[in-house]
Coordinates of C-alpha atoms in Angstrom, one line a residue:
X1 CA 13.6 -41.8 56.3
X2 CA 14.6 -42.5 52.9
X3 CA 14.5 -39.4 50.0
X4 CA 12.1 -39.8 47.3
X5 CA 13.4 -38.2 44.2
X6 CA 13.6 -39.3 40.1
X7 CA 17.1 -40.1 39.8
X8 CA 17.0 -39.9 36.0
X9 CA 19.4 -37.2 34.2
X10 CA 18.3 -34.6 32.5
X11 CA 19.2 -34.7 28.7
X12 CA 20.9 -31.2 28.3
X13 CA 20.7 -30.9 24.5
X14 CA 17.2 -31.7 24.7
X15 CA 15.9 -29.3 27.4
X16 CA 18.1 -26.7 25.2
X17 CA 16.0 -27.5 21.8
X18 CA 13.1 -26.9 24.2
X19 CA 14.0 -23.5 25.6
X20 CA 15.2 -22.0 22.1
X21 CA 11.8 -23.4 20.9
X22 CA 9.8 -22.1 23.9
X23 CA 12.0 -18.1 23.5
X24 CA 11.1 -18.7 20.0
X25 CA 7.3 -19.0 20.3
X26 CA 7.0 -16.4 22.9
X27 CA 9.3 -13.5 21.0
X28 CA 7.1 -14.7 17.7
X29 CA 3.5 -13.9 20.0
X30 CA 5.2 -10.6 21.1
X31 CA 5.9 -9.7 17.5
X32 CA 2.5 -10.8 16.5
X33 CA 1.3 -8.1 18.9
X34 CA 2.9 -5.4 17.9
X35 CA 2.2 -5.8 14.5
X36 CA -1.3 -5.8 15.8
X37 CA -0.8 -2.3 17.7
X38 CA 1.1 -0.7 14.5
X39 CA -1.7 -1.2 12.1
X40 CA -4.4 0.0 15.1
X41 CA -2.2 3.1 15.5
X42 CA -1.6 3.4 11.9
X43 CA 1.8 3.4 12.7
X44 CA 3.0 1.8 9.2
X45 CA 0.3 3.6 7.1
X46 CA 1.8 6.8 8.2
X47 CA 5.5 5.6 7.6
X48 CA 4.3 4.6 4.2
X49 CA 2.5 7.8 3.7
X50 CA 5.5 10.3 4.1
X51 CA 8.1 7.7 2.1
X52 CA 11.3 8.3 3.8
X53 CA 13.2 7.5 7.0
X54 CA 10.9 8.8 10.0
X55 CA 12.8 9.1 14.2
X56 CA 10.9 7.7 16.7
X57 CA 10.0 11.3 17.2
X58 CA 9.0 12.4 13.9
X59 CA 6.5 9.5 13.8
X60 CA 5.3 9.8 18.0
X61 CA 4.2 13.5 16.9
X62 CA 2.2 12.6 13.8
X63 CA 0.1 9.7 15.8
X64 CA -0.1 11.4 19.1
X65 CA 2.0 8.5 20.6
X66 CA 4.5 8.5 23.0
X67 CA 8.3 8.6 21.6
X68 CA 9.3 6.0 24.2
X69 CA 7.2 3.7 23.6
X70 CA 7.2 4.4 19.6
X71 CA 11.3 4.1 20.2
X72 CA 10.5 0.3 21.6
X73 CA 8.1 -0.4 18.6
X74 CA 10.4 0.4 16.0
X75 CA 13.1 -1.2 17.5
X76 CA 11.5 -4.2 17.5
X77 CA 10.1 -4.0 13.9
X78 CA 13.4 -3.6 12.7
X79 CA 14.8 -6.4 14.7
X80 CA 12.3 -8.6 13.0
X81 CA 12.7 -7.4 9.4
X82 CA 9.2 -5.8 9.0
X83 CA 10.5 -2.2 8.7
X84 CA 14.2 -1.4 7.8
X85 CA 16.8 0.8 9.9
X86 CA 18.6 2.9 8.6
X87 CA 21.1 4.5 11.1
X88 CA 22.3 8.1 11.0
X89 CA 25.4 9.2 9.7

């Protein structure tokens, strides 16, 4: 019995392009998302509202959000440049 298989290489630069485009679109969708669930929650009209650095728990108690979750949110925000961090001292 003889094997039946494609004996062609696999271009490794091109299946990387592919990947980094693929991570790219689906991070991109995620963010799209949560931009989605801030404005719903009102999460960036109510950081706009007080007009200073809010914690994750500061703004999970004004929204009647969980912290966790709000922890996750801002993170990613901030890793995407639509809010800005600013770390404690």
């Amino acid at each position: 019995m003889k094997a039946n298989f494609d004996s062609r290489k696999i271009d490794e630069q091109k299946l990387g392009e592919f990947m980094l485009k693929a991570m790219g679109d689906v991070t991109s969708t995620v963010s799209a998302m949560l931009v989605i669930i801030g404005d719903r929650l009102h999460l960036y009209q109510t950081m706009a509202k007080l007009g200073r650095p809010v914690t994750s728990e500061e703004l999970a108690k004004m929204t009647n959000t969980s912290e966790r979750l709000i922890r996750e949110w801002l993170a990613n925000q901030a890793a995407g440049g639509y809010i800005i961090y600013d770390p404690p001292n």
